[in-house]
XYZ file of C-alpha atoms in Angstrom:
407
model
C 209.746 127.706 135.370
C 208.143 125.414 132.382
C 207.824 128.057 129.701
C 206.894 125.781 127.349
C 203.237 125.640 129.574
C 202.702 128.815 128.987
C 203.627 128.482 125.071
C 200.990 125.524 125.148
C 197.938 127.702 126.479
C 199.068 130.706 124.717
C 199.094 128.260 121.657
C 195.084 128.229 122.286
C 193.908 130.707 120.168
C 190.150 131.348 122.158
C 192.221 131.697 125.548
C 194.661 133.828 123.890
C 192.230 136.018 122.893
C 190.530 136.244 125.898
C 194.222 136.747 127.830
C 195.030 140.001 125.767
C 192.109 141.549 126.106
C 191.815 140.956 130.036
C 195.182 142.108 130.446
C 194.441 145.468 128.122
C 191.543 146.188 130.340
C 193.579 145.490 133.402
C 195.928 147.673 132.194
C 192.662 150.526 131.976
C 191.399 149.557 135.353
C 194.986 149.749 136.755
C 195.318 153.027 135.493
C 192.049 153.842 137.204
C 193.432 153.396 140.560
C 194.916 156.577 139.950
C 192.697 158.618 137.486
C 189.526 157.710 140.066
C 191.211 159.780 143.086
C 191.889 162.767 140.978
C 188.613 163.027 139.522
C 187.333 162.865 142.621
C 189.589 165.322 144.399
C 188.791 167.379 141.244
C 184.913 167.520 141.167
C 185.114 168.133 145.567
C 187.362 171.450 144.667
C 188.652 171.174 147.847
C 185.855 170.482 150.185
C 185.182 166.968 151.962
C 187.596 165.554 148.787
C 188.758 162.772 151.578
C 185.150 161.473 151.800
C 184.519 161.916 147.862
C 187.696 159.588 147.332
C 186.358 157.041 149.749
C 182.905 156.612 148.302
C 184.327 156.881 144.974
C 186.668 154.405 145.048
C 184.687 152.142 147.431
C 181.858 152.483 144.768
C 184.523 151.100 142.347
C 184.165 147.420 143.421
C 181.547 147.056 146.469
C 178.215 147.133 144.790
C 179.157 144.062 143.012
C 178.445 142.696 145.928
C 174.845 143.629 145.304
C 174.959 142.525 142.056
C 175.290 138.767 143.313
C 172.999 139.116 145.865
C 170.164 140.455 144.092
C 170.569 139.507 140.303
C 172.124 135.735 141.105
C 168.919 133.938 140.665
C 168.605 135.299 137.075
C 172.537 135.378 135.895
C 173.476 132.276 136.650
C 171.127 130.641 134.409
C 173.131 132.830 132.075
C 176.323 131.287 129.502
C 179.665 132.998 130.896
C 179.593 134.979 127.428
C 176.783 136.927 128.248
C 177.215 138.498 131.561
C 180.704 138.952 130.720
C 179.081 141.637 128.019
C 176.652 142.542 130.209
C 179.372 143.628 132.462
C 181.646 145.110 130.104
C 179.442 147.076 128.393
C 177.788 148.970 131.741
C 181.386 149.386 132.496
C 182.211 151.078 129.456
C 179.241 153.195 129.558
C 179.434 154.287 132.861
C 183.115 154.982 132.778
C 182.293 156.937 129.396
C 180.098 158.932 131.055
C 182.327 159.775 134.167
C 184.208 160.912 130.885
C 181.810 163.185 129.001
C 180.304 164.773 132.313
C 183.986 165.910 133.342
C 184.464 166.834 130.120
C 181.773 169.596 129.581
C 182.443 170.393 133.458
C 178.824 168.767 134.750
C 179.775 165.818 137.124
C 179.237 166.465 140.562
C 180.386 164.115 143.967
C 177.371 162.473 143.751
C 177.370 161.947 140.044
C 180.677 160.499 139.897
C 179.888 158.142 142.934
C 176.274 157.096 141.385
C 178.420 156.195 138.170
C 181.289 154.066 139.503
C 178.265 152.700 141.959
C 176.854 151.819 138.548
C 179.774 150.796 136.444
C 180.540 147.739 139.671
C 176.727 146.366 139.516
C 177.551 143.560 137.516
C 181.646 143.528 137.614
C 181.835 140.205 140.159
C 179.471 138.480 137.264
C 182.081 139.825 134.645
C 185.359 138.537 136.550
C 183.447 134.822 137.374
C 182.809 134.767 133.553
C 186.143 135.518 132.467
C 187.787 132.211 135.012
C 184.887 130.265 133.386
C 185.976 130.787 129.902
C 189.005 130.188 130.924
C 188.462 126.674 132.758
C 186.662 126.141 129.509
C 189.464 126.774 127.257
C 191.936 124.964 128.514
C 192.449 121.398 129.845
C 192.035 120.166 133.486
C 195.809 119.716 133.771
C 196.243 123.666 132.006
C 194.299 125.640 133.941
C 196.735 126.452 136.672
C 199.307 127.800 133.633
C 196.318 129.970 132.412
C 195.161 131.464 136.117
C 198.399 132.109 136.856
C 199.125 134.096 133.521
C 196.155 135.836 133.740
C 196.487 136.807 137.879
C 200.030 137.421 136.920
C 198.888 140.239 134.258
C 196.853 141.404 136.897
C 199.192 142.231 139.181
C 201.475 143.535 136.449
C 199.084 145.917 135.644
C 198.671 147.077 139.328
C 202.400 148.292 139.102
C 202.453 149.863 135.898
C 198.874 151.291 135.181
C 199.361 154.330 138.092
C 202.747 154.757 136.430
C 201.349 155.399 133.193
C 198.232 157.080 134.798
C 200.297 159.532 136.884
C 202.511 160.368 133.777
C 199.989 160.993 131.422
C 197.706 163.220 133.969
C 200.494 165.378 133.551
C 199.617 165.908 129.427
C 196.533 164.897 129.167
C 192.696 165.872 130.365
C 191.518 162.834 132.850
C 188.641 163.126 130.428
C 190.301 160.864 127.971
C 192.514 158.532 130.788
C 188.560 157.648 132.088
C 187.455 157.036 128.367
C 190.546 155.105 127.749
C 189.614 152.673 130.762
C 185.825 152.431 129.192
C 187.941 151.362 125.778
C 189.342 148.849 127.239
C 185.834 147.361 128.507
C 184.717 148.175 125.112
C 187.328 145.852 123.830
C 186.567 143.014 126.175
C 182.586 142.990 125.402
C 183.427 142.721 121.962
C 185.799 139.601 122.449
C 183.023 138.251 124.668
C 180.396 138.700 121.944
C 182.405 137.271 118.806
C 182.884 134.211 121.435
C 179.249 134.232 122.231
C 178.060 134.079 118.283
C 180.562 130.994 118.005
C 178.764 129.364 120.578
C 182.028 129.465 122.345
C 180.948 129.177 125.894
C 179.470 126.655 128.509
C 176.273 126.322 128.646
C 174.798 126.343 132.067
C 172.885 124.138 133.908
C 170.048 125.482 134.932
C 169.275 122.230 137.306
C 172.185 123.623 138.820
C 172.519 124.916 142.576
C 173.044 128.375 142.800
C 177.112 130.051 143.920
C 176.305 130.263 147.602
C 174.163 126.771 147.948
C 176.671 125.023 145.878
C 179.532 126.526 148.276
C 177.182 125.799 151.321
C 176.758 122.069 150.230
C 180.483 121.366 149.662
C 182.880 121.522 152.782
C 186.236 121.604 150.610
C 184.294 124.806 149.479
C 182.897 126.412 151.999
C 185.990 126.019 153.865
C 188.595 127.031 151.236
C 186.557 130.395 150.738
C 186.620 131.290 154.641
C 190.471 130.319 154.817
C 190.695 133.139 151.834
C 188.355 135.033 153.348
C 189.525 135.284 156.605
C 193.217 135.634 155.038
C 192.271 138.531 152.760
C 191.141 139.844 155.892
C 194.412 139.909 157.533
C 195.953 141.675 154.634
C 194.080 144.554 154.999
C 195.751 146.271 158.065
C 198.957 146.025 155.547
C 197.456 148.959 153.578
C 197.197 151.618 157.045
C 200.029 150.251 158.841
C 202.538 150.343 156.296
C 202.190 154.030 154.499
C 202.914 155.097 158.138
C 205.473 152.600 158.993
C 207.497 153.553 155.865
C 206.779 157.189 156.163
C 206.616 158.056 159.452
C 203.316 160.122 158.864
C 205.546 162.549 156.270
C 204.518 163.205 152.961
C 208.206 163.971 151.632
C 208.305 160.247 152.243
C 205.959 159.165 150.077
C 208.473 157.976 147.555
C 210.046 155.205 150.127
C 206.904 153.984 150.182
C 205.962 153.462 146.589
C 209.890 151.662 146.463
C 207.841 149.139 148.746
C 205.025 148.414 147.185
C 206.723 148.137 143.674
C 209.129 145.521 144.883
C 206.327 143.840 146.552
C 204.541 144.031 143.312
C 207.120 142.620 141.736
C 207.470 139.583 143.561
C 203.839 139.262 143.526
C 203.750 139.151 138.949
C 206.923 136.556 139.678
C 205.427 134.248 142.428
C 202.143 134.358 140.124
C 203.868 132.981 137.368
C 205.254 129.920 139.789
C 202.205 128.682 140.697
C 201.826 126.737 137.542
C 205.314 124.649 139.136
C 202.781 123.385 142.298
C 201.124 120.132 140.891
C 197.774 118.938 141.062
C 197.906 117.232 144.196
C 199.721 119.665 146.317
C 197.795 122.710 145.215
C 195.918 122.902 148.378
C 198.379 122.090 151.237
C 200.312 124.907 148.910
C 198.047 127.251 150.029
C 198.164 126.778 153.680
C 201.781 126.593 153.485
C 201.551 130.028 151.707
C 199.434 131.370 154.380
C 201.715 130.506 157.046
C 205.018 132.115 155.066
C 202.942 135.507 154.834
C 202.646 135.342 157.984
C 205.924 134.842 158.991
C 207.245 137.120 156.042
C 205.560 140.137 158.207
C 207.601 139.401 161.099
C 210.540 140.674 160.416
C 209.061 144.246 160.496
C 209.401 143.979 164.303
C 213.155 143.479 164.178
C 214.523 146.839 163.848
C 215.992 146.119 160.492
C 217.661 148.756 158.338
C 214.879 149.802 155.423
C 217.172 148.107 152.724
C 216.604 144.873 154.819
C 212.713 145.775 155.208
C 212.220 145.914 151.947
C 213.991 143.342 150.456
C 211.731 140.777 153.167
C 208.601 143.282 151.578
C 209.370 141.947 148.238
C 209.576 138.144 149.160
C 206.134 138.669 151.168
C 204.836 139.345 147.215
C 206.692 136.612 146.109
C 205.051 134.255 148.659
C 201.650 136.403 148.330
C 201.689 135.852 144.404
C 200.750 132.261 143.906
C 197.550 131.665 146.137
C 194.748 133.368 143.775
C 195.913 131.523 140.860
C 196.288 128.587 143.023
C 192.704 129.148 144.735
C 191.344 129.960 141.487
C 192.205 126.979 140.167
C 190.804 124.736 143.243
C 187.806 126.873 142.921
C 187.172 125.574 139.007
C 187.858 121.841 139.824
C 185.821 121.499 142.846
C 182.324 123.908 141.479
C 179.905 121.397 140.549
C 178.956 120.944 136.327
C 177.215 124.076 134.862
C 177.358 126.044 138.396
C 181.033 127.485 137.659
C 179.826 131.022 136.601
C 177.259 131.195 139.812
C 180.385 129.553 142.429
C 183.001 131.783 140.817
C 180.894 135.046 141.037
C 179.421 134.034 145.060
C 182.826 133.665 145.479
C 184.090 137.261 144.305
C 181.199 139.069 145.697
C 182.672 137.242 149.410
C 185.829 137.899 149.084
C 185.276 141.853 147.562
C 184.730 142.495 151.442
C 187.293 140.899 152.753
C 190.519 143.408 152.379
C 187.846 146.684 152.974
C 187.026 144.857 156.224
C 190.558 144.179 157.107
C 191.505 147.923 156.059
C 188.730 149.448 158.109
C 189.757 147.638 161.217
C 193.130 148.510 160.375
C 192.453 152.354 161.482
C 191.662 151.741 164.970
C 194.051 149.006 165.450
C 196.661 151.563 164.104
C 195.281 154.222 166.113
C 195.087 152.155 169.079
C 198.605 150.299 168.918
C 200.454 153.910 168.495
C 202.966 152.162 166.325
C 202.280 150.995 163.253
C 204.832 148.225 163.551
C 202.844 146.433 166.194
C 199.987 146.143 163.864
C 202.196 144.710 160.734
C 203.212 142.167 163.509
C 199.938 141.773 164.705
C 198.745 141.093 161.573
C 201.542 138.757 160.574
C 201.070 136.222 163.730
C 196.623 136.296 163.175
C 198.369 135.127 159.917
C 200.141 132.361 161.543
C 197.346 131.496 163.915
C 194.758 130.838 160.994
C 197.385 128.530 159.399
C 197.755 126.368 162.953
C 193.589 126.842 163.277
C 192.993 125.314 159.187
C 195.538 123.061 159.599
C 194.434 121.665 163.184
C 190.686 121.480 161.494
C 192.745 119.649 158.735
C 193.977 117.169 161.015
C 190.928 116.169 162.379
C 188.587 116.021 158.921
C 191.600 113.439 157.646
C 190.736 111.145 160.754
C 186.827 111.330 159.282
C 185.269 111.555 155.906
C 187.030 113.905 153.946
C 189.388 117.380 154.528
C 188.572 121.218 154.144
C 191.926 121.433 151.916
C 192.937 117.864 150.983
């Protein structure tokens, strides 16, 4: 791995910046994955706490969806500075008041869903102005390095934010885990507003198309967000299917399966880091290849193979997995048209936000249906294999005319 890339972007003192206090507030939001549910299963006390999870969490990240849809026309005249505060700071006010209203004992269900509801309005604006700071900082050639950094911290923080969350629940009031997450949005607003004094952001174009007609108008686009889309998708039976393939519906189990998805997490923080090793020009056949090897990487699941074996295969599917949103990322950048990034990058997160919730909902019935949960991991590995053979047949045929969905 070139470590001297990632000494030359970490070398750039604006991206640097902006790095460290991403990863600190992945770090909160990681820990959040955690601290969310037990808020919630505290303020239910018992009653309907399954459904108070759900719309909790779901509230988490789904209304940014909303926030793209509705506020588009006006944010993406916006600089990448500015809605990344404008983000950040409902986030941190929201979250603080999930806080104080636990705190003094006076959140409710529906307070606690109304406020994550709230804190997510704007979060898909936030992430697409973080990536366009970032393809701003760096050069055309360093962008890859910084994606993958940054993805990689991301899915570092995944592993080791519950860790930390579900240790210090133990000691501390969730009061001050939730106000530690709103901290951490505190800390990125202010990073975004020292940048924004400095005039240290693009400025938009506001001749520009908007996200979705600038995705609609370019194929290589349109067609590399419904690969993801569709792929994302696919994922999401993973998340029923495997708690009960690695439990066996008992709870005593529960440990086996957090040994799977830390080794798959794992993988995932190490094949991030790789993708800065896939050059320019192979960047998007990369990512159908990657498609196809998760795929296949589910397969084995219908073997029989001892649960050393299993897991070991679980933790090169998250090496494999690891690379394609820092590789997609990157496409993403190169091919959004001048001054549209912010507007592309944010259509493009409020997409893809339903993609795994899609998958996961569909992965009930499936599950339910299949009576074995390692049908549906197989299932879901050879859809997998089929969208590869589908994109790369459409591939085919776009070479023999004007231009490719992935070349």
């Amino acid at each position: 791995m070139p470590l001297s890339d990632y000494r030359t972007v970490l070398a750039t003192r604006p991206f640097r910046t902006l790095a460290v206090a991403m990863g600190v507030s992945d770090l909160g939001d990681g820990m959040s994955l955690v601290v969310i549910p037990l808020v919630a299963i505290g303020v239910a006390e018992g009653q309907d706490a399954a459904l108070v999870i759900g719309g909790a969490v779901a509230a988490y990240s789904l209304p940014g969806v909303l926030g793209v849809l509705l506020l588009g026309r006006w944010l993406r005249r916006l600089r990448a500075t500015t809605v990344l505060i404008a983000d950040s700071a409902l986030r941190a006010t929201m979250l603080a008041a999930v806080a104080a209203l636990w705190a003094t004992g006076n959140l409710t269900p529906a307070g606690l869903i109304a406020l994550c509801a709230a804190s997510s309005v704007l979060h898909a604006w936030g992430s697409a102005g973080k990536f366009t700071l970032i393809a701003d900082d760096l050069p055309h050639d360093r962008r890859i390095t910084g994606n993958a950094l940054v993805t990689s911290v991301q899915s570092l923080s995944i592993i080791i934010g519950p860790s930390i969350a579900g240790l210090l629940a133990h000691v501390l009031s969730l009061a001050w885990l939730v106000a530690f997450d709103a901290l951490t949005f505190t800390l990125l607003g202010f990073v975004a507003l020292h940048r924004h004094r400095r005039q240290q952001s693009p400025v938009p174009d506001k001749t520009a198309p908007g996200g979705w007609r600038a995705i609609r108008a370019q194929p290589a686009l349109l067609g590399l967000l419904a690969m993801t889309w569709v792929f994302y998708a696919l994922y999401g039976p993973v998340n029923v299917a495997l708690p009960l393939h690695a439990t066996g519906g008992n709870v005593e189990q529960a440990g086996l399966l957090g040994i799977y998805w830390t080794v798959f997490g794992i993988g995932a923080v190490v094949g991030s880091l790789g993708a800065s090793l896939v050059r320019e020009n192979a960047r998007r056949p990369a990512m159908l290849v990657i498609v196809a090897a998760w795929g296949l990487a589910l397969l084995p699941f219908g073997l029989g193979l001892p649960t050393p074996a299993e897991i070991a295969c679980f933790a090169i599917a998250g090496l494999v997995w690891g690379p394609f949103p820092a590789i997609s990322l990157t496409v993403t950048q190169s091919l959004s048209p001048p001054g549209a990034v912010t507007s592309v990058l944010a259509a493009r997160t409020a997409i893809l936000l339903t993609a795994t919730p899609v998958g996961t909902a569909l992965g009930g019935p499936l599950t339910e249906a299949a009576k074995d949960p390692t049908r549906v991991l197989v299932g879901s590995g050879l859809a997998t294999l089929a969208l590869a053979a589908l994109v790369a047949g459409v591939v085919a045929v776009r070479r023999r005319s004007s231009g490719s969905i992935l070349r």
